């Protein structure tokens, strides 16, 4: 008797191993080829069933054959993922130290995770069943005759027929006479779109810098090359993208475009649609499962010319990928902060490398990691230093807040300036990165503050919703009537959030409508779209928001941009805080004075002498970023060193800290065994900067080295020992490779 085939199946669970299953004996031999990469439904635990993916097969198993359960169904008839994507996900699983089953889980659209077929929804088609004689006989019933002539050529969907004037009642009548029949089949899509490619005539003459950048990419666009397009806001980066797409699309190759947030920047999609008469499909979280699966299928079969999506679109399986563009490459949303903690930019570069295709990263404010690679010559560095068209760069200045009377954080100077801009019928943007009415509620008698009982943080006061809200654990509390310390009823809102500023603005500028854009009032995507339209039509004159408003919007009538309060970021212990502030400042400045109107940017601070602010005001991001790189080098921080962060959290602080101490010992042992102790730095465990969050104490252990591969190898060697520690089951722990957030 032949030995049964044993499949190692990756399951969507956070365990670093696969599970063995037997294939049912009744499968025909032709069903047993190319098993790896096919989905299976398997029993798991008691009566549970799970969808997993076959990772490898063998005819020997360490386990007793009788004890190995059988696969319930083999879902796919061929591997679900193409080889390049499969290899990439395997690489990511190793590099990010994340279980392969869960990596697959994240990479697949939800419908596929649930076991749905990787096909389009079948559509209703009509087929002819009549003879020529029948057709002639219907000649007097004009519509029916017309329908039969159409269907005689080829079967068509009800939708296609409707466009040609054939109604449902005509189809029903013909069906009753048995002249046509209804079938369900997969819709057909044009795979040869590139033949019909036409570019819209409506495009600007390129600037010299744009032309140079475009030529540089187009001359080397058939192999791996990573380009950094460093271009100030308004310099026409999108125009560059559009021009480098054309030759790729003409070759019949597909393009993948990754953006931080589609819901927030519908303009970018519209610009691609306006330029090319090609099928463009989107992938982002606001789409339903069916739409996401459709995009997946279009990418895979090649009927999508362009795929535009957010972070996870980087996992699209694309038949003939020719180019990746990643816009706003510095954006923090590209890093997934939980579970599979990948960075879409780094994954994209790896993907381009493995598939030997070009990739273009674009930003006005490149991440220091990216900039470092470009300055070292690993990436081709392309520059756009001038604004395109007639737009002029804004002027920026500081307002020293020291000793000034403030109204909800607004200085008299800023209020006056706003008045001047508004009177000229221009729009004004105010940035305040704090939502709610005020960040704390305080006792006016004794200074007691309302603190979250589960976090090392204060509750934010939300006046309109009338509750206190912890922005870290999402718990809420009714507004207390009295101070818990002294019993006073005088509780006052301390500090300014967007909600309060909005109120003040309405009193200060009653004739200029204010719109507030933050997470509290844009939960629905439709409302955000509506706001954007209203802003463009000039319905609002004062735009107030958190950094949501800084992301790539074009508001041509905005001439004044003000940052209300940036001092928090100046004295933050996160070494990336200054980089983030510089990026925010520069991105925000880019919103001012886009069209013909010159813009003005104002920054309010108590520390006008601060070196970072002076540098930003006087020399801008280019200078800042180069200097910041020198500082990072001196301080031995990324990008000159690589990092991985082990985190552990638990209701019991000692358990969390202990676990990391044991991890540290294991890591030291591994380093010793491989003689790399001098090349690896272990820091910690130390408490996280917010030590307690949602009731758990949080600790972290930092692993650092100038050699990326050493971090990967060391963690890989140590991780099994971590999982075997009994303590590992008592705490929540994770590994974050290339962490960007140390909160
Ligand atoms: P970025 O993405 O760099 O901020 P965009 O590509 O959005 O810049 O371009 C900013 C504005 O300039 C847009 O309105 C765009 O249509 C316009 N623009 C781009 N390139 C040119 C050009 N060569 N001539 C005139 N206008 C241009
Ligand atoms: Zn009190
Ligand atoms: Zn909390």
XYZ file of C-alpha atoms and ligand atoms in Angstrom:
772
model
C 0.000 0.000 0.000
C 1.413 3.449 -0.925
C 2.182 5.701 1.966
C -0.327 8.514 2.383
C 0.753 12.061 1.625
C 1.206 14.208 4.699
C 0.689 17.945 4.283
C 2.215 20.547 6.547
C -0.468 23.177 6.803
C 0.021 26.800 7.912
C -2.965 27.858 9.960
C -4.047 31.390 10.826
C -2.986 31.175 14.450
C -0.089 32.884 16.216
C 1.958 29.709 16.605
C 5.344 29.378 14.985
C 4.767 25.974 13.461
C 2.697 24.168 10.892
C 0.371 21.213 11.460
C 0.349 17.789 9.818
C -2.696 16.444 8.014
C -3.248 13.483 5.724
C -4.833 13.882 2.341
C -8.047 11.917 1.901
C -7.359 8.585 0.244
C -9.949 8.978 -2.504
C -8.181 11.823 -4.353
C -7.236 11.097 -7.958
C -3.486 11.219 -8.773
C -3.869 14.333 -10.941
C -5.242 16.156 -7.916
C -2.067 15.454 -6.024
C 0.363 17.578 -8.052
C 1.393 21.116 -7.034
C -0.058 20.765 -3.589
C 2.036 23.469 -1.997
C 0.196 26.775 -1.851
C -3.300 25.295 -2.096
C -5.877 26.021 0.580
C -7.418 23.255 2.630
C -10.168 23.062 5.180
C -8.994 21.059 8.181
C -10.306 20.034 11.592
C -8.683 21.917 14.425
C -9.144 21.523 18.162
C -12.432 19.925 19.157
C -15.069 20.416 16.482
C -13.555 23.515 14.927
C -12.659 23.785 11.269
C -10.042 26.091 9.823
C -8.827 27.222 6.451
C -5.095 26.768 6.056
C -2.533 26.667 3.283
C -0.295 23.730 2.433
C 3.352 24.723 2.957
C 5.085 21.462 2.192
C 4.363 17.779 1.776
C 6.108 14.605 2.815
C 5.478 10.888 2.978
C 7.164 10.554 6.324
C 5.895 12.027 9.522
C 7.318 11.989 13.019
C 3.839 11.252 14.271
C 1.872 8.074 14.405
C -0.053 7.944 11.133
C -3.211 6.819 12.856
C -3.220 9.961 14.909
C -2.850 12.338 11.986
C -6.186 13.854 11.064
C -7.417 14.093 7.525
C -7.911 17.185 5.414
C -11.662 17.795 5.047
C -11.539 19.521 1.668
C -8.893 20.583 -0.762
C -10.254 23.992 -1.752
C -8.060 25.085 -4.643
C -7.209 23.109 -7.718
C -3.910 24.944 -8.047
C -1.661 27.044 -5.798
C -3.450 30.185 -4.699
C -0.416 32.468 -4.859
C 2.148 32.952 -7.573
C 5.676 31.805 -6.785
C 7.194 35.315 -6.440
C 4.567 36.356 -3.908
C 4.855 33.076 -2.032
C 8.634 33.504 -1.783
C 8.237 37.077 -0.584
C 5.847 36.103 2.156
C 8.251 33.379 3.249
C 11.009 35.954 3.406
C 8.781 38.354 5.384
C 7.905 35.636 7.861
C 11.594 35.129 8.604
C 12.614 38.783 8.518
C 9.771 40.006 10.736
C 9.911 36.890 12.943
C 6.225 36.297 12.396
C 4.484 32.907 11.946
C 3.957 32.106 8.274
C 0.331 31.085 8.771
C -0.477 34.501 10.149
C 1.543 36.250 7.439
C -0.611 34.473 4.844
C -3.689 35.437 6.785
C -2.747 39.119 6.549
C -1.783 38.932 2.914
C -5.013 37.394 1.640
C -8.285 39.259 1.143
C -10.841 38.256 3.756
C -13.006 36.302 1.304
C -10.085 33.996 0.512
C -9.281 33.581 4.170
C -12.810 32.328 4.629
C -12.398 29.757 1.898
C -14.218 31.491 -0.965
C -13.201 30.608 -4.485
C -10.668 32.971 -6.019
C -12.990 33.914 -8.862
C -15.302 36.721 -9.831
C -18.970 36.517 -9.039
C -20.677 34.564 -11.773
C -22.885 36.714 -13.987
C -26.070 36.073 -15.862
C -25.429 35.430 -19.560
C -27.815 34.568 -22.391
C -27.089 32.010 -25.076
C -28.941 31.267 -28.291
C -30.591 27.864 -28.683
C -32.642 28.547 -31.813
C -32.040 27.692 -35.446
C -31.808 30.184 -38.298
C -35.364 29.302 -39.247
C -36.575 30.184 -35.763
C -34.858 33.525 -36.010
C -36.465 34.395 -39.296
C -39.807 33.495 -37.837
C -39.477 36.102 -35.070
C -38.766 38.848 -37.577
C -42.041 40.625 -36.889
C -41.312 40.967 -33.176
C -38.660 43.568 -33.796
C -36.887 43.596 -30.412
C -36.832 39.842 -30.130
C -35.392 39.544 -33.603
C -32.724 42.098 -32.767
C -31.827 40.204 -29.578
C -31.469 36.927 -31.463
C -29.195 38.529 -34.045
C -26.966 39.859 -31.275
C -26.852 36.543 -29.463
C -26.199 34.680 -32.678
C -22.784 36.374 -32.751
C -21.894 35.532 -29.170
C -23.509 35.002 -25.795
C -23.857 38.182 -23.784
C -24.653 39.270 -20.271
C -27.995 40.829 -19.418
C -26.152 44.039 -18.643
C -24.445 44.145 -22.042
C -27.768 43.463 -23.766
C -29.506 46.209 -21.842
C -27.003 48.756 -23.124
C -27.962 47.666 -26.632
C -31.633 48.265 -25.933
C -32.746 44.716 -25.128
C -35.027 44.695 -22.106
C -35.573 41.944 -19.603
C -39.121 41.360 -20.858
C -37.793 40.665 -24.358
C -35.369 38.121 -22.897
C -38.136 36.510 -20.865
C -40.380 36.242 -23.919
C -37.642 34.547 -25.905
C -36.894 32.198 -23.067
C -40.566 31.192 -22.887
C -40.377 30.216 -26.537
C -37.218 28.202 -25.779
C -35.225 30.298 -28.228
C -32.602 31.403 -25.747
C -31.346 30.068 -22.460
C -29.910 31.638 -19.357
C -26.491 30.544 -18.084
C -24.267 31.649 -15.236
C -20.634 32.146 -16.023
C -17.517 34.070 -15.110
C -17.508 37.555 -16.592
C -14.882 38.190 -19.244
C -12.500 41.093 -19.034
C -10.136 42.640 -21.510
C -6.616 41.380 -20.927
C -5.252 43.327 -23.864
C -5.960 46.780 -22.515
C -2.510 48.010 -23.417
C -3.348 47.868 -27.139
C -6.013 50.523 -26.656
C -3.960 52.661 -24.301
C -4.612 56.323 -24.865
C -3.268 59.155 -22.808
C -5.425 62.183 -22.250
C -4.191 65.218 -24.202
C -4.832 67.378 -21.195
C -1.421 67.423 -19.554
C 1.038 70.142 -18.658
C 4.390 70.858 -20.254
C 6.959 69.265 -18.011
C 9.363 71.324 -15.980
C 13.042 70.667 -16.624
C 13.385 68.835 -13.320
C 10.362 66.656 -14.033
C 11.739 65.789 -17.449
C 15.109 64.785 -15.968
C 13.472 62.587 -13.330
C 11.181 60.927 -15.860
C 14.035 60.202 -18.258
C 16.151 58.744 -15.461
C 13.431 56.240 -14.589
C 12.343 55.472 -18.132
C 15.870 54.673 -19.239
C 16.186 51.921 -16.662
C 12.676 50.647 -16.256
C 13.055 47.005 -17.164
C 15.071 45.873 -14.169
C 15.375 46.486 -10.451
C 16.229 50.021 -9.495
C 15.042 51.934 -6.480
C 14.438 55.624 -7.077
C 13.815 58.217 -4.417
C 11.888 61.132 -5.872
C 12.495 63.883 -3.337
C 10.236 66.705 -4.418
C 8.833 69.594 -2.421
C 5.043 69.724 -2.113
C 3.515 71.085 -5.283
C 6.575 70.230 -7.365
C 4.574 67.829 -9.503
C 5.523 64.375 -8.260
C 2.218 62.938 -9.421
C 2.927 64.264 -12.909
C 6.209 62.352 -12.794
C 4.396 59.158 -11.761
C 1.946 59.558 -14.628
C 4.781 59.865 -17.117
C 6.767 56.891 -15.914
C 3.638 54.750 -15.990
C 3.065 55.236 -19.695
C 5.963 53.158 -21.103
C 5.356 50.389 -18.563
C 1.664 50.194 -19.460
C 2.537 50.255 -23.154
C 4.623 47.139 -22.584
C 1.453 45.559 -21.232
C 2.848 45.435 -17.704
C 0.794 46.270 -14.629
C 1.545 49.002 -12.121
C 1.037 48.911 -8.369
C 0.613 52.240 -6.596
C 0.679 52.367 -2.803
C -0.614 55.432 -0.979
C -1.087 56.147 2.740
C -4.844 56.557 2.746
C -7.233 56.427 -0.190
C -10.316 57.587 1.660
C -8.473 60.753 2.520
C -6.957 61.392 -0.871
C -9.482 60.550 -3.565
C -7.782 63.121 -5.808
C -4.853 60.871 -6.612
C -7.143 58.143 -7.947
C -9.047 60.673 -10.012
C -5.846 61.940 -11.599
C -4.859 58.482 -12.805
C -8.367 57.858 -14.082
C -8.395 61.151 -15.935
C -5.083 60.404 -17.660
C -5.499 56.812 -18.837
C -8.467 55.019 -20.397
C -7.471 51.878 -18.538
C -8.980 49.567 -15.945
C -7.916 50.822 -12.514
C -8.838 48.851 -9.403
C -8.598 49.860 -5.776
C -7.690 47.989 -2.623
C -8.431 49.620 0.709
C -10.363 48.952 3.865
C -13.486 50.904 2.934
C -14.252 48.336 0.191
C -16.404 45.336 1.029
C -15.101 41.775 0.882
C -16.498 41.145 -2.610
C -14.915 44.311 -4.029
C -11.572 43.434 -2.476
C -11.731 39.959 -3.941
C -12.578 41.406 -7.355
C -9.506 43.638 -7.227
C -7.440 40.627 -6.221
C -8.762 38.628 -9.190
C -8.210 41.481 -11.645
C -4.634 41.891 -10.458
C -3.993 38.161 -10.663
C -5.481 37.503 -14.076
C -4.033 40.695 -15.541
C -7.221 42.620 -16.287
C -6.216 45.412 -13.903
C -3.758 47.788 -15.564
C -3.269 49.818 -12.421
C -3.871 48.761 -8.831
C -4.009 51.581 -6.293
C -4.182 50.716 -2.656
C -3.131 51.289 0.907
C -0.540 49.373 2.938
C -1.843 45.838 2.460
C -2.169 46.263 -1.322
C 1.532 45.461 -1.380
C 0.428 41.813 -1.057
C -1.605 41.886 -4.279
C -0.768 38.925 -6.471
C -0.057 40.582 -9.799
C 0.283 38.637 -12.999
C 2.713 40.857 -14.829
C 3.987 43.483 -12.440
C 6.196 46.082 -14.112
C 6.529 48.922 -11.621
C 5.785 49.848 -8.015
C 5.203 53.417 -6.896
C 4.983 54.234 -3.204
C 3.792 57.766 -2.593
C 4.475 59.710 0.626
C 6.994 57.031 1.510
C 7.764 58.625 4.903
C 4.203 58.075 6.120
C 3.937 56.152 9.374
C 0.802 54.327 8.225
C 2.975 52.074 6.051
C 4.160 50.326 9.161
C 1.686 47.876 10.650
C 1.828 48.359 14.387
C 0.397 45.068 15.587
C 0.490 41.364 14.775
C 2.543 41.043 11.591
C 4.564 44.239 12.030
C 5.768 44.724 8.459
C 6.686 47.954 6.755
C 5.029 48.284 3.350
C 7.904 50.384 1.986
C 10.562 47.870 2.919
C 8.411 45.002 1.705
C 7.867 46.868 -1.562
C 11.591 47.391 -2.102
C 12.246 43.734 -1.397
C 9.462 42.796 -3.780
C 10.820 44.984 -6.563
C 14.248 43.473 -6.012
C 13.029 39.890 -6.069
C 10.854 40.492 -9.132
C 13.551 42.587 -10.808
C 11.393 45.621 -11.536
C 11.793 49.347 -10.799
C 10.308 51.000 -7.735
C 9.805 54.707 -7.150
C 9.475 56.158 -3.656
C 8.139 59.694 -3.562
C 8.060 62.271 -0.791
C 8.603 65.897 0.047
C 9.999 64.756 3.364
C 11.791 61.423 2.921
C 12.223 59.231 5.978
C 15.804 59.394 7.218
C 16.176 55.667 6.463
C 15.303 56.251 2.825
C 17.352 59.398 2.519
C 20.376 57.614 3.934
C 20.101 54.919 1.269
C 19.799 57.561 -1.422
C 22.749 59.624 -0.169
C 24.838 56.457 -0.011
C 24.035 55.761 -3.623
C 21.977 52.622 -2.972
C 18.929 54.388 -4.393
C 18.873 56.742 -7.367
C 18.186 60.178 -6.000
C 15.903 62.389 -8.084
C 15.075 65.953 -7.105
C 12.224 68.363 -7.699
C 13.150 71.587 -5.944
C 10.740 74.025 -7.608
C 7.002 74.220 -7.462
C 5.357 73.339 -10.750
C 3.253 75.843 -12.654
C 2.922 79.292 -11.210
C 2.681 78.352 -7.536
C 5.075 80.236 -5.270
C 6.651 78.792 -2.120
C 5.237 80.103 1.168
C 7.067 82.263 3.703
C 7.272 80.930 7.242
C 7.692 82.606 10.604
C 7.477 81.941 14.351
C 5.270 83.571 16.956
C 6.784 83.633 20.436
C 3.957 82.768 22.825
C 5.839 83.695 26.017
C 3.713 86.020 28.143
C 1.008 86.487 25.516
C -2.690 86.326 26.429
C -4.088 83.325 24.557
C -7.627 82.506 23.494
C -7.895 78.729 23.263
C -4.246 78.689 22.310
C -4.480 81.478 19.713
C -2.117 84.434 20.096
C -3.339 87.985 19.322
C -0.881 88.106 16.389
C -2.317 84.962 14.845
C -5.891 86.164 15.310
C -5.045 89.408 13.536
C -3.279 87.597 10.717
C -6.235 85.275 10.251
C -8.513 88.317 9.959
C -6.338 89.749 7.181
C -6.331 86.549 5.142
C -10.039 85.916 5.616
C -10.923 89.464 4.553
C -9.249 88.830 1.212
C -11.647 85.908 0.785
C -8.913 83.311 1.298
C -9.034 80.166 3.411
C -7.038 79.498 6.572
C -5.877 76.148 7.992
C -5.128 75.636 11.677
C -3.396 72.496 12.887
C -3.747 71.145 16.354
C -2.826 67.549 16.933
C -5.154 67.021 19.847
C -8.795 66.157 19.488
C -11.474 66.591 22.115
C -12.275 69.724 24.107
C -9.248 69.687 26.365
C -6.578 67.130 27.229
C -7.254 67.146 30.977
C -9.930 67.961 33.501
C -8.455 69.507 36.645
C -9.653 70.557 40.105
C -9.370 74.330 40.367
C -8.870 74.147 44.161
C -6.222 71.467 44.611
C -4.964 70.604 41.122
C -6.242 67.010 41.122
C -6.343 65.564 37.569
C -8.735 62.932 36.287
C -6.478 60.047 35.403
C -7.397 56.842 33.588
C -7.413 53.990 36.077
C -6.038 51.567 33.471
C -3.308 53.692 31.844
C -0.565 56.116 32.767
C -2.545 58.823 31.038
C -5.171 61.467 31.642
C -8.668 61.431 30.306
C -9.485 63.781 27.458
C -12.551 65.899 28.042
C -15.118 65.704 25.209
C -17.628 68.444 25.855
C -20.234 67.809 23.164
C -20.375 64.052 23.751
C -20.275 64.898 27.463
C -17.824 62.289 28.703
C -14.198 61.696 29.507
C -12.358 59.499 27.053
C -8.991 57.781 27.392
C -7.300 57.930 23.972
C -5.047 55.021 24.907
C -7.431 52.310 26.097
C -10.671 53.822 24.733
C -12.390 53.656 28.133
C -14.935 56.350 28.935
C -16.173 57.926 32.136
C -19.067 60.244 32.930
C -17.906 63.746 33.912
C -17.250 63.658 37.681
C -19.245 66.194 39.690
C -16.607 66.660 42.371
C -12.878 66.431 42.941
C -11.977 63.037 44.347
C -9.337 64.587 46.619
C -10.864 67.718 48.148
C -14.505 67.433 47.133
C -14.542 70.769 45.323
C -17.078 71.062 42.521
C -14.862 73.444 40.575
C -13.482 71.178 37.871
C -11.960 73.054 34.943
C -10.903 72.028 31.464
C -7.181 72.523 31.125
C -5.418 72.806 27.773
C -6.884 73.064 24.286
C -8.236 70.416 21.923
C -9.788 70.837 18.481
C -13.326 70.810 19.851
C -12.639 73.820 22.064
C -10.724 75.701 19.394
C -13.647 75.246 17.025
C -15.963 76.919 19.537
C -13.603 79.815 20.087
C -13.159 80.350 16.355
C -16.914 80.544 15.903
C -17.023 83.383 18.448
C -13.952 85.172 17.121
C -14.929 84.961 13.453
C -18.726 84.628 13.394
C -19.015 85.421 9.690
C -16.478 82.804 8.548
C -17.744 79.211 8.722
C -15.398 76.744 10.465
C -14.976 73.063 9.640
C -13.263 70.669 12.020
C -11.526 67.601 10.566
C -10.470 65.018 13.101
C -11.237 61.418 13.903
C -14.212 62.365 16.056
C -16.268 63.846 13.270
C -15.071 61.985 10.193
C -15.799 58.425 11.217
C -17.966 57.992 8.165
C -16.087 58.155 4.899
C -19.006 59.888 3.166
C -18.921 62.745 5.630
C -15.229 63.253 4.968
C -15.748 63.290 1.194
C -18.563 65.776 1.654
C -16.339 68.025 3.772
C -13.629 67.972 1.124
C -16.116 68.960 -1.569
C -17.515 71.721 0.616
C -14.039 73.028 1.368
C -13.197 73.133 -2.333
C -16.403 75.009 -3.067
C -15.455 77.579 -0.468
C -18.296 76.769 1.889
C -15.853 76.836 4.806
C -13.272 79.540 5.336
C -11.483 78.236 8.403
C -10.282 74.634 8.330
C -9.286 73.218 11.650
C -7.837 69.779 12.053
C -5.380 67.229 13.317
C -2.702 65.899 10.997
C -5.436 64.122 9.040
C -5.715 67.409 7.203
C -2.021 67.412 6.285
C -2.200 64.434 3.973
C -1.850 65.382 0.364
C -4.887 67.591 -0.082
C -4.875 70.416 -2.552
C -6.730 73.460 -1.311
C -5.801 76.205 -3.767
C -7.471 79.006 -1.809
C -5.615 78.424 1.424
C -3.084 81.189 1.984
C -2.438 80.916 5.714
C -1.414 77.783 7.593
C -0.768 77.848 11.333
C 0.542 75.221 13.730
C -1.023 76.044 17.063
C 1.145 74.041 19.428
C 4.253 72.037 18.601
C 6.166 72.351 21.875
C 5.276 68.828 23.008
C 7.337 67.346 20.185
C 10.413 69.467 20.972
C 11.096 67.752 24.265
C 9.964 64.219 23.574
C 12.195 61.281 24.455
C 11.447 59.431 21.206
C 14.439 59.984 18.929
C 12.130 60.160 15.910
C 9.998 63.003 17.343
C 12.005 65.755 15.663
C 11.878 63.982 12.318
C 8.102 63.673 12.627
C 7.670 67.308 13.584
C 9.842 68.406 10.675
C 7.771 66.261 8.316
C 4.487 67.560 9.675
C 5.663 71.160 9.460
C 6.865 70.732 5.887
C 3.790 68.811 4.713
C 1.518 71.364 6.327
C 3.446 74.262 4.809
C 2.887 72.618 1.461
C -0.836 73.299 1.829
C -0.279 77.063 1.712
C -0.328 79.126 -1.442
C -0.726 76.458 -4.031
C -2.088 78.297 -7.052
C -1.322 81.895 -7.905
C -1.561 83.045 -4.315
C 1.502 83.312 -2.149
C 1.150 81.480 1.136
C 2.196 82.146 4.680
C 3.026 79.610 7.383
C 3.070 80.457 11.081
C 4.277 78.351 13.960
C 3.367 79.229 17.553
C 5.852 78.224 20.244
C 7.208 79.002 23.676
C 10.685 78.126 22.421
C 11.407 80.259 19.371
C 15.148 79.851 19.948
C 14.960 76.040 19.656
C 17.505 74.864 17.104
C 15.075 72.561 15.313
C 12.499 75.299 14.787
C 15.128 77.770 13.609
C 16.465 75.241 11.162
C 13.005 74.457 9.785
C 12.039 78.098 9.388
C 15.320 79.212 7.892
C 16.529 76.277 5.838
C 13.694 73.765 5.491
C 13.514 69.977 5.466
C 16.450 69.392 3.135
C 18.885 70.983 5.535
C 17.157 69.576 8.608
C 17.237 66.011 7.324
C 20.926 66.068 6.395
C 21.841 67.437 9.816
C 19.547 64.995 11.564
C 21.358 62.154 9.806
C 24.678 63.395 11.211
C 23.170 63.411 14.692
C 21.823 59.896 14.276
C 25.244 58.759 13.182
C 26.899 60.248 16.243
C 24.263 58.789 18.521
C 24.510 55.389 16.793
C 20.836 55.252 15.968
C 18.911 54.097 12.881
C 19.532 54.270 9.975
C 23.145 53.682 11.014
C 22.091 50.870 13.296
C 19.280 48.350 12.996
C 16.864 47.594 15.773
C 14.340 45.056 16.936
C 12.160 45.529 19.967
C 10.862 42.764 22.197
C 7.768 43.858 24.046
C 6.031 42.124 26.917
C 2.981 43.185 28.850
C 1.047 41.737 31.740
C -1.223 42.782 34.625
C 1.650 41.680 36.819
C 4.665 43.927 36.205
C 7.210 41.452 37.568
C 6.108 38.714 35.188
C 6.529 40.955 32.162
C 9.938 42.168 33.248
C 11.091 38.669 34.175
C 10.133 37.247 30.846
C 12.265 39.833 29.067
C 15.159 39.186 31.444
C 15.035 35.530 30.448
C 14.878 36.515 26.772
C 17.910 38.664 27.323
C 19.819 35.715 28.777
C 18.893 33.552 25.821
C 19.996 36.247 23.390
C 23.305 36.690 25.202
C 23.905 32.989 25.035
C 23.201 32.901 21.293
C 25.528 35.863 20.743
C 28.233 34.132 22.771
C 27.920 30.903 20.863
C 28.341 32.740 17.578
C 31.040 35.115 18.735
C 29.085 38.254 17.925
C 28.709 39.728 21.404
C 30.710 42.789 20.383
C 28.466 43.379 17.385
C 25.167 43.198 19.235
C 23.767 45.609 21.767
C 21.044 44.564 24.198
C 19.282 47.349 26.081
C 16.795 46.653 28.833
C 14.384 45.411 29.850
C 13.082 48.836 30.718
C 9.494 50.038 31.256
C 7.834 51.454 28.131
C 7.416 55.227 28.172
C 3.763 54.655 28.951
C 4.376 51.978 31.528
C 0.785 51.013 32.091
C -1.818 50.826 29.379
C -5.281 49.248 29.447
C -4.458 47.691 32.806
C -1.211 46.049 31.721
C 2.369 46.848 32.651
C 4.598 47.118 29.617
C 8.300 46.430 29.281
C 10.677 46.354 26.367
C 14.051 44.970 25.416
C 15.938 46.562 22.553
C 18.244 44.583 20.273
C 20.544 46.731 18.175
C 23.330 46.119 15.700
C 25.048 47.724 12.756
C 24.430 44.468 10.886
C 20.878 43.765 9.850
C 21.519 40.104 9.128
C 22.893 39.500 12.617
C 19.637 40.695 14.156
C 17.608 38.418 11.905
C 19.816 35.398 12.599
C 20.087 35.941 16.322
C 16.353 36.339 16.773
C 15.709 33.328 14.610
C 18.031 31.240 16.729
C 16.575 32.502 19.972
C 12.907 32.577 19.214
C 12.219 28.909 19.777
C 13.751 29.164 23.214
C 11.547 32.196 23.933
C 8.428 30.242 23.086
C 9.529 27.362 25.298
C 9.777 29.550 28.388
C 6.799 28.801 30.635
C 6.677 32.572 31.277
C 5.933 33.136 27.595
C 2.435 31.815 28.156
C 1.751 34.163 31.043
C 2.543 37.432 29.295
C 1.627 39.002 25.992
C 4.790 39.405 24.004
C 5.844 40.351 20.515
C 8.840 41.121 18.359
C 8.912 44.331 16.359
C 11.649 44.376 13.737
C 12.583 47.915 12.631
C 10.244 49.477 15.207
C 9.202 53.073 14.666
C 7.165 53.578 17.802
C 8.511 53.115 21.312
C 5.438 54.246 23.245
P 3.068 67.004 -5.569
O 2.490 65.634 -5.670
O 4.550 67.042 -5.782
O 2.655 67.778 -4.365
P 1.388 67.511 -7.811
O 1.832 66.469 -8.774
O 0.126 67.282 -7.124
O 2.541 67.843 -6.792
O 1.347 68.898 -8.591
C 0.948 70.094 -7.982
C 0.141 70.911 -8.951
O 0.960 71.350 -10.035
C -1.006 70.142 -9.556
O -2.116 70.981 -9.640
C -0.496 69.764 -10.930
O -1.541 69.630 -11.857
C 0.404 70.936 -11.274
N 1.514 70.587 -12.144
C 2.302 69.501 -12.065
N 3.265 69.528 -13.019
C 3.064 70.662 -13.724
C 3.732 71.277 -14.836
N 4.795 70.703 -15.404
N 3.246 72.454 -15.292
C 2.169 73.024 -14.707
N 1.500 72.510 -13.662
C 1.940 71.338 -13.157
Zn -9.547 69.138 44.497
Zn -6.832 54.355 29.523
